[in-house]
mmCIF file with all atom_site columns, C-alpha atoms in Angstrom:
data_model
loop_
_atom_site.group_PDB
_atom_site.id
_atom_site.type_symbol
_atom_site.label_atom_id
_atom_site.label_alt_id
_atom_site.label_comp_id
_atom_site.label_asym_id
_atom_site.label_entity_id
_atom_site.label_seq_id
_atom_site.pdbx_PDB_ins_code
_atom_site.Cartn_x
_atom_site.Cartn_y
_atom_site.Cartn_z
_atom_site.occupancy
_atom_site.B_iso_or_equiv
_atom_site.pdbx_formal_charge
_atom_site.auth_seq_id
_atom_site.auth_comp_id
_atom_site.auth_asym_id
_atom_site.auth_atom_id
_atom_site.pdbx_PDB_model_num
ATOM 1   C CA . MET A 1 1   ? 0.096   0.003  0.065   1.00 46.00 ? 273 MET A CA 1
ATOM 2   C CA . GLU A 1 2   ? 2.688   2.272  0.773   1.00 44.00 ? 274 GLU A CA 1
ATOM 3   C CA . ALA A 1 3   ? 4.381   1.786  -2.737  1.00 45.00 ? 275 ALA A CA 1
ATOM 4   C CA . ALA A 1 4   ? 1.088   2.474  -4.096  1.00 45.00 ? 276 ALA A CA 1
ATOM 5   C CA . SER A 1 5   ? 0.463   5.537  -1.881  1.00 41.00 ? 277 SER A CA 1
ATOM 6   C CA . SER A 1 6   ? 3.846   7.055  -2.924  1.00 40.00 ? 278 SER A CA 1
ATOM 7   C CA . LEU A 1 7   ? 2.741   6.870  -6.436  1.00 42.00 ? 279 LEU A CA 1
ATOM 8   C CA . PHE A 1 8   ? -0.277  8.885  -5.947  1.00 42.00 ? 280 PHE A CA 1
ATOM 9   C CA . HIS A 1 9   ? 1.639   11.432 -3.523  1.00 46.00 ? 281 HIS A CA 1
ATOM 10  C CA . GLY A 1 10  ? 4.586   12.013 -5.541  1.00 52.00 ? 282 GLY A CA 1
ATOM 11  C CA . GLU A 1 11  ? 5.394   15.218 -7.534  1.00 50.00 ? 283 GLU A CA 1
ATOM 12  C CA . PRO A 1 12  ? 2.241   16.692 -9.063  1.00 45.00 ? 284 PRO A CA 1
ATOM 13  C CA . TRP A 1 13  ? 1.912   16.040 -12.757 1.00 33.00 ? 285 TRP A CA 1
ATOM 14  C CA . ASN A 1 14  ? 1.401   19.654 -13.391 1.00 41.00 ? 286 ASN A CA 1
ATOM 15  C CA . LYS A 1 15  ? 4.456   20.933 -11.405 1.00 46.00 ? 287 LYS A CA 1
ATOM 16  C CA . GLY A 1 16  ? 6.187   23.518 -13.195 1.00 45.00 ? 288 GLY A CA 1
ATOM 17  C CA . LYS A 1 17  ? 3.825   23.436 -16.141 1.00 44.00 ? 289 LYS A CA 1
ATOM 18  C CA . ILE A 1 18  ? 0.889   26.070 -17.214 1.00 42.00 ? 290 ILE A CA 1
ATOM 19  C CA . VAL A 1 19  ? -2.193  23.969 -16.961 1.00 44.00 ? 291 VAL A CA 1
ATOM 20  C CA . GLY A 1 20  ? -4.385  24.029 -20.172 1.00 53.00 ? 292 GLY A CA 1
ATOM 21  C CA . GLN A 1 21  ? -1.726  25.970 -22.223 1.00 75.00 ? 293 GLN A CA 1
ATOM 22  C CA . LYS A 1 22  ? -1.587  25.002 -25.653 1.00 84.00 ? 294 LYS A CA 1
ATOM 23  C CA . ALA A 1 23  ? 1.561   25.525 -27.860 1.00 87.00 ? 295 ALA A CA 1
ATOM 24  C CA . PRO A 1 24  ? 1.653   28.182 -30.609 1.00 89.00 ? 296 PRO A CA 1
ATOM 25  C CA . PHE A 1 25  ? 2.144   27.086 -34.227 1.00 93.00 ? 297 PHE A CA 1
ATOM 26  C CA . LYS A 1 26  ? 5.733   27.316 -35.586 1.00 92.00 ? 298 LYS A CA 1
ATOM 27  C CA . LEU A 1 27  ? 6.212   29.369 -38.773 1.00 92.00 ? 299 LEU A CA 1
ATOM 28  C CA . LYS A 1 28  ? 7.094   26.041 -40.896 1.00 94.00 ? 300 LYS A CA 1
ATOM 29  C CA . ASP A 1 29  ? 3.861   24.522 -39.593 1.00 95.00 ? 301 ASP A CA 1
ATOM 30  C CA . ILE A 1 30  ? 1.876   27.517 -40.847 1.00 95.00 ? 302 ILE A CA 1
ATOM 31  C CA . TRP A 1 31  ? 3.308   27.535 -44.090 1.00 95.00 ? 303 TRP A CA 1
ATOM 32  C CA . ALA A 1 32  ? 3.144   23.949 -44.366 1.00 96.00 ? 304 ALA A CA 1
ATOM 33  C CA . LEU A 1 33  ? -0.536  23.905 -43.692 1.00 96.00 ? 305 LEU A CA 1
ATOM 34  C CA . ARG A 1 34  ? -1.419  26.707 -45.950 1.00 96.00 ? 306 ARG A CA 1
ATOM 35  C CA . VAL A 1 35  ? 0.256   25.204 -48.951 1.00 96.00 ? 307 VAL A CA 1
ATOM 36  C CA . ARG A 1 36  ? -1.766  21.969 -48.164 1.00 96.00 ? 308 ARG A CA 1
ATOM 37  C CA . LEU A 1 37  ? -5.123  23.765 -48.162 1.00 96.00 ? 309 LEU A CA 1
ATOM 38  C CA . GLN A 1 38  ? -4.274  25.862 -51.354 1.00 96.00 ? 310 GLN A CA 1
ATOM 39  C CA . MET A 1 39  ? -3.244  22.875 -53.375 1.00 96.00 ? 311 MET A CA 1
ATOM 40  C CA . GLU A 1 40  ? -6.253  20.837 -52.077 1.00 96.00 ? 312 GLU A CA 1
ATOM 41  C CA . GLY A 1 41  ? -8.773  23.609 -52.773 1.00 96.00 ? 313 GLY A CA 1
ATOM 42  C CA . ARG A 1 42  ? -9.945  23.588 -49.173 1.00 96.00 ? 314 ARG A CA 1
ATOM 43  C CA . VAL A 1 43  ? -10.983 27.349 -49.475 1.00 97.00 ? 315 VAL A CA 1
ATOM 44  C CA . ARG A 1 44  ? -13.169 27.389 -46.424 1.00 96.00 ? 316 ARG A CA 1
ATOM 45  C CA . GLU A 1 45  ? -10.595 25.785 -44.155 1.00 97.00 ? 317 GLU A CA 1
ATOM 46  C CA . LEU A 1 46  ? -8.146  28.421 -45.768 1.00 97.00 ? 318 LEU A CA 1
ATOM 47  C CA . ALA A 1 47  ? -10.033 31.321 -44.914 1.00 97.00 ? 319 ALA A CA 1
ATOM 48  C CA . LEU A 1 48  ? -10.536 29.906 -41.390 1.00 97.00 ? 320 LEU A CA 1
ATOM 49  C CA . PHE A 1 49  ? -7.073  29.229 -40.673 1.00 97.00 ? 321 PHE A CA 1
ATOM 50  C CA . ASN A 1 50  ? -5.609  32.474 -41.973 1.00 96.00 ? 322 ASN A CA 1
ATOM 51  C CA . LEU A 1 51  ? -8.077  34.474 -40.310 1.00 96.00 ? 323 LEU A CA 1
ATOM 52  C CA . GLY A 1 52  ? -7.668  32.488 -36.816 1.00 95.00 ? 324 GLY A CA 1
ATOM 53  C CA . ILE A 1 53  ? -3.969  33.177 -36.991 1.00 94.00 ? 325 ILE A CA 1
ATOM 54  C CA . ASP A 1 54  ? -4.525  37.029 -38.073 1.00 93.00 ? 326 ASP A CA 1
ATOM 55  C CA . SER A 1 55  ? -7.375  37.979 -35.587 1.00 93.00 ? 327 SER A CA 1
ATOM 56  C CA . LYS A 1 56  ? -6.065  35.997 -32.583 1.00 91.00 ? 328 LYS A CA 1
ATOM 57  C CA . LEU A 1 57  ? -9.745  36.028 -31.527 1.00 92.00 ? 329 LEU A CA 1
ATOM 58  C CA . ARG A 1 58  ? -11.032 33.450 -28.972 1.00 91.00 ? 330 ARG A CA 1
ATOM 59  C CA . GLY A 1 59  ? -12.600 30.290 -30.847 1.00 91.00 ? 331 GLY A CA 1
ATOM 60  C CA . CYS A 1 60  ? -16.119 31.460 -29.839 1.00 91.00 ? 332 CYS A CA 1
ATOM 61  C CA . ASP A 1 61  ? -15.621 35.060 -31.226 1.00 93.00 ? 333 ASP A CA 1
ATOM 62  C CA . LEU A 1 62  ? -13.997 33.803 -34.355 1.00 94.00 ? 334 LEU A CA 1
ATOM 63  C CA . VAL A 1 63  ? -16.784 31.270 -35.629 1.00 94.00 ? 335 VAL A CA 1
ATOM 64  C CA . ALA A 1 64  ? -19.457 34.078 -34.688 1.00 94.00 ? 336 ALA A CA 1
ATOM 65  C CA . LEU A 1 65  ? -18.103 36.617 -37.117 1.00 96.00 ? 337 LEU A CA 1
ATOM 66  C CA . ARG A 1 66  ? -20.352 37.935 -39.995 1.00 95.00 ? 338 ARG A CA 1
ATOM 67  C CA . VAL A 1 67  ? -19.412 39.091 -43.373 1.00 96.00 ? 339 VAL A CA 1
ATOM 68  C CA . ARG A 1 68  ? -19.873 42.454 -42.612 1.00 95.00 ? 340 ARG A CA 1
ATOM 69  C CA . ASP A 1 69  ? -17.399 42.416 -39.747 1.00 95.00 ? 341 ASP A CA 1
ATOM 70  C CA . VAL A 1 70  ? -14.666 42.003 -42.064 1.00 96.00 ? 342 VAL A CA 1
ATOM 71  C CA . CYS A 1 71  ? -15.943 43.452 -45.232 1.00 94.00 ? 343 CYS A CA 1
ATOM 72  C CA . HIS A 1 72  ? -16.368 47.250 -46.593 1.00 88.00 ? 344 HIS A CA 1
ATOM 73  C CA . GLY A 1 73  ? -18.766 46.727 -49.409 1.00 85.00 ? 345 GLY A CA 1
ATOM 74  C CA . ASP A 1 74  ? -17.521 43.888 -51.738 1.00 86.00 ? 346 ASP A CA 1
ATOM 75  C CA . GLN A 1 75  ? -13.897 44.397 -50.249 1.00 92.00 ? 347 GLN A CA 1
ATOM 76  C CA . VAL A 1 76  ? -12.458 42.718 -47.498 1.00 95.00 ? 348 VAL A CA 1
ATOM 77  C CA . ALA A 1 77  ? -11.149 45.160 -44.898 1.00 94.00 ? 349 ALA A CA 1
ATOM 78  C CA . THR A 1 78  ? -7.198  45.531 -43.951 1.00 94.00 ? 350 THR A CA 1
ATOM 79  C CA . ARG A 1 79  ? -8.471  45.918 -40.262 1.00 93.00 ? 351 ARG A CA 1
ATOM 80  C CA . ALA A 1 80  ? -11.447 44.643 -38.616 1.00 92.00 ? 352 ALA A CA 1
ATOM 81  C CA . ILE A 1 81  ? -12.825 45.621 -34.801 1.00 91.00 ? 353 ILE A CA 1
ATOM 82  C CA . VAL A 1 82  ? -15.190 43.180 -33.027 1.00 91.00 ? 354 VAL A CA 1
ATOM 83  C CA . LEU A 1 83  ? -16.732 42.927 -29.393 1.00 88.00 ? 355 LEU A CA 1
ATOM 84  C CA . GLN A 1 84  ? -15.248 39.923 -27.535 1.00 86.00 ? 356 GLN A CA 1
ATOM 85  C CA . HIS A 1 85  ? -18.029 38.027 -26.111 1.00 86.00 ? 357 HIS A CA 1
ATOM 86  C CA . LYS A 1 86  ? -15.834 36.961 -22.969 1.00 84.00 ? 358 LYS A CA 1
ATOM 87  C CA . THR A 1 87  ? -14.952 40.509 -21.801 1.00 80.00 ? 359 THR A CA 1
ATOM 88  C CA . GLN A 1 88  ? -17.441 42.738 -23.676 1.00 85.00 ? 360 GLN A CA 1
ATOM 89  C CA . ARG A 1 89  ? -14.397 44.923 -24.676 1.00 85.00 ? 361 ARG A CA 1
ATOM 90  C CA . PRO A 1 90  ? -13.599 45.744 -28.317 1.00 89.00 ? 362 PRO A CA 1
ATOM 91  C CA . VAL A 1 91  ? -10.539 44.328 -29.934 1.00 88.00 ? 363 VAL A CA 1
ATOM 92  C CA . GLN A 1 92  ? -9.035  45.313 -33.246 1.00 90.00 ? 364 GLN A CA 1
ATOM 93  C CA . PHE A 1 93  ? -7.070  43.283 -35.610 1.00 91.00 ? 365 PHE A CA 1
ATOM 94  C CA . GLU A 1 94  ? -5.360  43.302 -38.966 1.00 92.00 ? 366 GLU A CA 1
ATOM 95  C CA . ILE A 1 95  ? -6.111  41.339 -41.821 1.00 94.00 ? 367 ILE A CA 1
ATOM 96  C CA . THR A 1 96  ? -3.022  40.485 -44.030 1.00 94.00 ? 368 THR A CA 1
ATOM 97  C CA . SER A 1 97  ? -3.193  40.385 -47.999 1.00 94.00 ? 369 SER A CA 1
ATOM 98  C CA . ALA A 1 98  ? -3.022  36.411 -48.003 1.00 95.00 ? 370 ALA A CA 1
ATOM 99  C CA . THR A 1 99  ? -6.022  36.225 -45.735 1.00 96.00 ? 371 THR A CA 1
ATOM 100 C CA . ARG A 1 100 ? -8.082  38.920 -47.375 1.00 96.00 ? 372 ARG A CA 1
ATOM 101 C CA . GLU A 1 101 ? -7.409  37.179 -50.797 1.00 96.00 ? 373 GLU A CA 1
ATOM 102 C CA . ALA A 1 102 ? -8.569  33.522 -48.919 1.00 97.00 ? 374 ALA A CA 1
ATOM 103 C CA . LEU A 1 103 ? -11.582 35.575 -47.601 1.00 97.00 ? 375 LEU A CA 1
ATOM 104 C CA . GLN A 1 104 ? -12.607 37.036 -50.799 1.00 96.00 ? 376 GLN A CA 1
ATOM 105 C CA . MET A 1 105 ? -12.433 33.570 -52.383 1.00 96.00 ? 377 MET A CA 1
ATOM 106 C CA . TRP A 1 106 ? -14.376 31.847 -49.698 1.00 97.00 ? 378 TRP A CA 1
ATOM 107 C CA . ILE A 1 107 ? -17.165 34.459 -49.734 1.00 96.00 ? 379 ILE A CA 1
ATOM 108 C CA . LYS A 1 108 ? -17.741 34.212 -53.575 1.00 95.00 ? 380 LYS A CA 1
ATOM 109 C CA . LYS A 1 109 ? -17.607 30.671 -53.552 1.00 95.00 ? 381 LYS A CA 1
ATOM 110 C CA . ALA A 1 110 ? -20.386 30.369 -50.516 1.00 94.00 ? 382 ALA A CA 1
ATOM 111 C CA . ALA A 1 111 ? -22.163 33.347 -52.285 1.00 95.00 ? 383 ALA A CA 1
ATOM 112 C CA . LEU A 1 112 ? -22.185 34.860 -48.592 1.00 94.00 ? 384 LEU A CA 1
ATOM 113 C CA . ARG A 1 113 ? -23.970 38.087 -48.058 1.00 94.00 ? 385 ARG A CA 1
ATOM 114 C CA . GLN A 1 114 ? -23.040 41.110 -45.730 1.00 93.00 ? 386 GLN A CA 1
ATOM 115 C CA . GLU A 1 115 ? -25.546 39.885 -42.783 1.00 93.00 ? 387 GLU A CA 1
ATOM 116 C CA . ASP A 1 116 ? -24.525 36.201 -43.167 1.00 94.00 ? 388 ASP A CA 1
ATOM 117 C CA . TYR A 1 117 ? -22.129 34.318 -40.740 1.00 94.00 ? 389 TYR A CA 1
ATOM 118 C CA . LEU A 1 118 ? -18.602 34.195 -42.101 1.00 95.00 ? 390 LEU A CA 1
ATOM 119 C CA . PHE A 1 119 ? -18.446 30.334 -41.360 1.00 94.00 ? 391 PHE A CA 1
ATOM 120 C CA . PRO A 1 120 ? -21.959 28.761 -41.703 1.00 92.00 ? 392 PRO A CA 1
ATOM 121 C CA . SER A 1 121 ? -22.636 25.650 -40.091 1.00 85.00 ? 393 SER A CA 1
ATOM 122 C CA . ARG A 1 122 ? -23.280 22.535 -42.138 1.00 75.00 ? 394 ARG A CA 1
ATOM 123 C CA . ILE A 1 123 ? -25.232 21.293 -39.101 1.00 71.00 ? 395 ILE A CA 1
ATOM 124 C CA . HIS A 1 124 ? -29.035 22.514 -39.414 1.00 66.00 ? 396 HIS A CA 1
ATOM 125 C CA . ASP A 1 125 ? -29.313 23.147 -35.718 1.00 68.00 ? 397 ASP A CA 1
ATOM 126 C CA . SER A 1 126 ? -26.350 25.893 -35.570 1.00 74.00 ? 398 SER A CA 1
ATOM 127 C CA . PRO A 1 127 ? -26.354 28.914 -37.767 1.00 84.00 ? 399 PRO A CA 1
ATOM 128 C CA . HIS A 1 128 ? -22.543 29.061 -37.665 1.00 85.00 ? 400 HIS A CA 1
ATOM 129 C CA . LEU A 1 129 ? -19.652 26.812 -37.237 1.00 86.00 ? 401 LEU A CA 1
ATOM 130 C CA . GLY A 1 130 ? -19.632 25.820 -33.525 1.00 90.00 ? 402 GLY A CA 1
ATOM 131 C CA . THR A 1 131 ? -16.650 25.834 -31.364 1.00 90.00 ? 403 THR A CA 1
ATOM 132 C CA . ARG A 1 132 ? -16.661 21.995 -31.071 1.00 91.00 ? 404 ARG A CA 1
ATOM 133 C CA . GLN A 1 133 ? -16.463 21.990 -34.935 1.00 93.00 ? 405 GLN A CA 1
ATOM 134 C CA . TYR A 1 134 ? -13.984 24.418 -35.102 1.00 94.00 ? 406 TYR A CA 1
ATOM 135 C CA . ALA A 1 135 ? -11.893 22.224 -32.373 1.00 94.00 ? 407 ALA A CA 1
ATOM 136 C CA . ARG A 1 136 ? -12.298 19.137 -34.576 1.00 95.00 ? 408 ARG A CA 1
ATOM 137 C CA . ILE A 1 137 ? -10.980 20.781 -37.872 1.00 95.00 ? 409 ILE A CA 1
ATOM 138 C CA . LEU A 1 138 ? -8.224  22.095 -36.070 1.00 96.00 ? 410 LEU A CA 1
ATOM 139 C CA . GLY A 1 139 ? -7.578  18.393 -34.826 1.00 96.00 ? 411 GLY A CA 1
ATOM 140 C CA . ARG A 1 140 ? -7.169  17.430 -38.312 1.00 96.00 ? 412 ARG A CA 1
ATOM 141 C CA . TRP A 1 141 ? -4.924  20.118 -39.057 1.00 97.00 ? 413 TRP A CA 1
ATOM 142 C CA . VAL A 1 142 ? -2.599  19.081 -36.179 1.00 96.00 ? 414 VAL A CA 1
ATOM 143 C CA . ASP A 1 143 ? -3.066  15.481 -37.540 1.00 96.00 ? 415 ASP A CA 1
ATOM 144 C CA . GLU A 1 144 ? -1.980  16.433 -41.173 1.00 96.00 ? 416 GLU A CA 1
ATOM 145 C CA . LEU A 1 145 ? 1.141   18.573 -39.561 1.00 95.00 ? 417 LEU A CA 1
ATOM 146 C CA . GLY A 1 146 ? 2.059   14.998 -37.832 1.00 96.00 ? 418 GLY A CA 1
ATOM 147 C CA . LEU A 1 147 ? 1.990   16.738 -34.611 1.00 95.00 ? 419 LEU A CA 1
ATOM 148 C CA . ASP A 1 148 ? 0.576   15.551 -31.177 1.00 94.00 ? 420 ASP A CA 1
ATOM 149 C CA . ARG A 1 149 ? -2.769  16.835 -30.596 1.00 92.00 ? 421 ARG A CA 1
ATOM 150 C CA . ALA A 1 150 ? -2.436  16.957 -27.018 1.00 92.00 ? 422 ALA A CA 1
ATOM 151 C CA . ASP A 1 151 ? -0.158  19.874 -27.393 1.00 93.00 ? 423 ASP A CA 1
ATOM 152 C CA . TYR A 1 152 ? -2.425  21.954 -29.525 1.00 93.00 ? 424 TYR A CA 1
ATOM 153 C CA . GLY A 1 153 ? -6.110  23.388 -29.513 1.00 91.00 ? 425 GLY A CA 1
ATOM 154 C CA . THR A 1 154 ? -8.072  26.398 -30.711 1.00 89.00 ? 426 THR A CA 1
ATOM 155 C CA . HIS A 1 155 ? -6.075  28.605 -28.467 1.00 88.00 ? 427 HIS A CA 1
ATOM 156 C CA . SER A 1 156 ? -3.014  27.655 -30.344 1.00 90.00 ? 428 SER A CA 1
ATOM 157 C CA . MET A 1 157 ? -4.370  29.685 -33.049 1.00 92.00 ? 429 MET A CA 1
ATOM 158 C CA . ARG A 1 158 ? -5.084  32.643 -30.854 1.00 88.00 ? 430 ARG A CA 1
ATOM 159 C CA . ARG A 1 159 ? -1.446  32.302 -29.424 1.00 88.00 ? 431 ARG A CA 1
ATOM 160 C CA . THR A 1 160 ? 0.480   31.684 -32.771 1.00 90.00 ? 432 THR A CA 1
ATOM 161 C CA . LYS A 1 161 ? 0.834   35.658 -33.958 1.00 89.00 ? 433 LYS A CA 1
ATOM 162 C CA . ALA A 1 162 ? 0.711   36.975 -30.284 1.00 88.00 ? 434 ALA A CA 1
ATOM 163 C CA . THR A 1 163 ? 3.909   34.940 -29.239 1.00 87.00 ? 435 THR A CA 1
ATOM 164 C CA . LEU A 1 164 ? 5.809   35.598 -32.577 1.00 87.00 ? 436 LEU A CA 1
ATOM 165 C CA . ILE A 1 165 ? 5.086   39.472 -31.871 1.00 88.00 ? 437 ILE A CA 1
ATOM 166 C CA . TYR A 1 166 ? 6.174   39.243 -28.389 1.00 87.00 ? 438 TYR A CA 1
ATOM 167 C CA . LYS A 1 167 ? 9.409   37.320 -29.392 1.00 84.00 ? 439 LYS A CA 1
ATOM 168 C CA . ARG A 1 168 ? 10.474  39.738 -32.011 1.00 86.00 ? 440 ARG A CA 1
ATOM 169 C CA . THR A 1 169 ? 9.291   43.287 -30.126 1.00 85.00 ? 441 THR A CA 1
ATOM 170 C CA . LYS A 1 170 ? 9.509   42.037 -26.264 1.00 83.00 ? 442 LYS A CA 1
ATOM 171 C CA . ASN A 1 171 ? 6.414   44.814 -26.313 1.00 87.00 ? 443 ASN A CA 1
ATOM 172 C CA . LEU A 1 172 ? 4.109   43.177 -23.665 1.00 85.00 ? 444 LEU A CA 1
ATOM 173 C CA . ARG A 1 173 ? 1.629   46.045 -23.850 1.00 87.00 ? 445 ARG A CA 1
ATOM 174 C CA . ALA A 1 174 ? 1.545   45.926 -27.862 1.00 86.00 ? 446 ALA A CA 1
ATOM 175 C CA . VAL A 1 175 ? 0.510   42.215 -27.111 1.00 85.00 ? 447 VAL A CA 1
ATOM 176 C CA . GLN A 1 176 ? -2.120  42.920 -24.491 1.00 86.00 ? 448 GLN A CA 1
ATOM 177 C CA . LEU A 1 177 ? -3.948  45.032 -26.776 1.00 86.00 ? 449 LEU A CA 1
ATOM 178 C CA . LEU A 1 178 ? -4.043  42.678 -29.753 1.00 86.00 ? 450 LEU A CA 1
ATOM 179 C CA . LEU A 1 179 ? -5.327  40.043 -27.602 1.00 85.00 ? 451 LEU A CA 1
ATOM 180 C CA . GLY A 1 180 ? -8.019  42.379 -25.813 1.00 85.00 ? 452 GLY A CA 1
ATOM 181 C CA . HIS A 1 181 ? -6.474  41.583 -21.958 1.00 86.00 ? 453 HIS A CA 1
ATOM 182 C CA . SER A 1 182 ? -7.621  44.120 -19.513 1.00 82.00 ? 454 SER A CA 1
ATOM 183 C CA . LYS A 1 183 ? -4.728  43.443 -17.250 1.00 85.00 ? 455 LYS A CA 1
ATOM 184 C CA . LEU A 1 184 ? -0.902  42.771 -18.465 1.00 84.00 ? 456 LEU A CA 1
ATOM 185 C CA . GLU A 1 185 ? -0.558  39.886 -15.898 1.00 81.00 ? 457 GLU A CA 1
ATOM 186 C CA . SER A 1 186 ? -3.330  37.957 -17.967 1.00 82.00 ? 458 SER A CA 1
ATOM 187 C CA . THR A 1 187 ? -0.829  38.500 -21.100 1.00 82.00 ? 459 THR A CA 1
ATOM 188 C CA . VAL A 1 188 ? 2.301   37.403 -19.243 1.00 81.00 ? 460 VAL A CA 1
ATOM 189 C CA . ARG A 1 189 ? 0.412   34.267 -18.058 1.00 79.00 ? 461 ARG A CA 1
ATOM 190 C CA . TYR A 1 190 ? -1.248  33.608 -21.532 1.00 77.00 ? 462 TYR A CA 1
ATOM 191 C CA . LEU A 1 191 ? 2.173   33.993 -23.334 1.00 79.00 ? 463 LEU A CA 1
ATOM 192 C CA . GLY A 1 192 ? 3.883   31.542 -20.695 1.00 75.00 ? 464 GLY A CA 1
ATOM 193 C CA . ILE A 1 193 ? 6.564   34.149 -19.957 1.00 64.00 ? 465 ILE A CA 1
ATOM 194 C CA . GLU A 1 194 ? 9.438   33.004 -17.622 1.00 60.00 ? 466 GLU A CA 1
ATOM 195 C CA . VAL A 1 195 ? 10.332  34.978 -14.590 1.00 54.00 ? 467 VAL A CA 1
ATOM 196 C CA . ASP A 1 196 ? 14.076  35.469 -16.093 1.00 55.00 ? 468 ASP A CA 1
ATOM 197 C CA . ASP A 1 197 ? 12.412  36.656 -19.439 1.00 63.00 ? 469 ASP A CA 1
ATOM 198 C CA . ALA A 1 198 ? 9.986   39.364 -17.649 1.00 60.00 ? 470 ALA A CA 1
ATOM 199 C CA . LEU A 1 199 ? 13.152  40.626 -15.461 1.00 65.00 ? 471 LEU A CA 1
ATOM 200 C CA . GLU A 1 200 ? 15.178  41.035 -18.731 1.00 67.00 ? 472 GLU A CA 1
ATOM 201 C CA . ILE A 1 201 ? 12.300  43.261 -20.044 1.00 64.00 ? 473 ILE A CA 1
ATOM 202 C CA . SER A 1 202 ? 11.977  44.988 -16.759 1.00 66.00 ? 474 SER A CA 1
ATOM 203 C CA . GLU A 1 203 ? 15.944  45.706 -16.798 1.00 69.00 ? 475 GLU A CA 1
ATOM 204 C CA . GLN A 1 204 ? 15.937  47.237 -20.231 1.00 70.00 ? 476 GLN A CA 1
ATOM 205 C CA . THR A 1 205 ? 12.881  49.544 -19.122 1.00 67.00 ? 477 THR A CA 1
ATOM 206 C CA . GLU A 1 206 ? 14.418  52.667 -17.555 1.00 68.00 ? 478 GLU A CA 1
ATOM 207 C CA . ILE A 1 207 ? 12.269  55.030 -15.287 1.00 67.00 ? 479 ILE A CA 1
#
């Protein structure tokens, strides 16, 4: 019994880990998946993937977007602003040229109107793609890239560009604004910034 007890009372499985944190995608994985989706003519998935990376939105906000949220007339906008469901705070994001092109192709193919959801559900009970459907689609992407599903989730999409921006600029405030966080501490936790990293940034900030 003592041996069994020690197994259950040993070092916690989550010691030193950020529980529930999902890994961001690497640049090579982003480009590999983009090429695959383009080559296979998976227009809807390409639009969803590109916009997910650009927008840095939570899954619930991404799937609830309407055409009018990203379009000005017949053209996809270079920037968009949406109200976050979780915080009820507005957040703005850029739409890069590759994403605009993918969205334009998808909107035309699906014959979507301004008031339509950008990603309509193929299930009759739901007006737009659900978060579980989105998670299943992402799971297939992870499989196709040969990655471990346990390491990735819909939040990987939200974290990818934010993590790259932080690594290149070390500008936490910018990332905070882009993610729509109300507190800087939330951004620090979300990015999984180590204490040494945070101290290094602090040392470079003169007052």
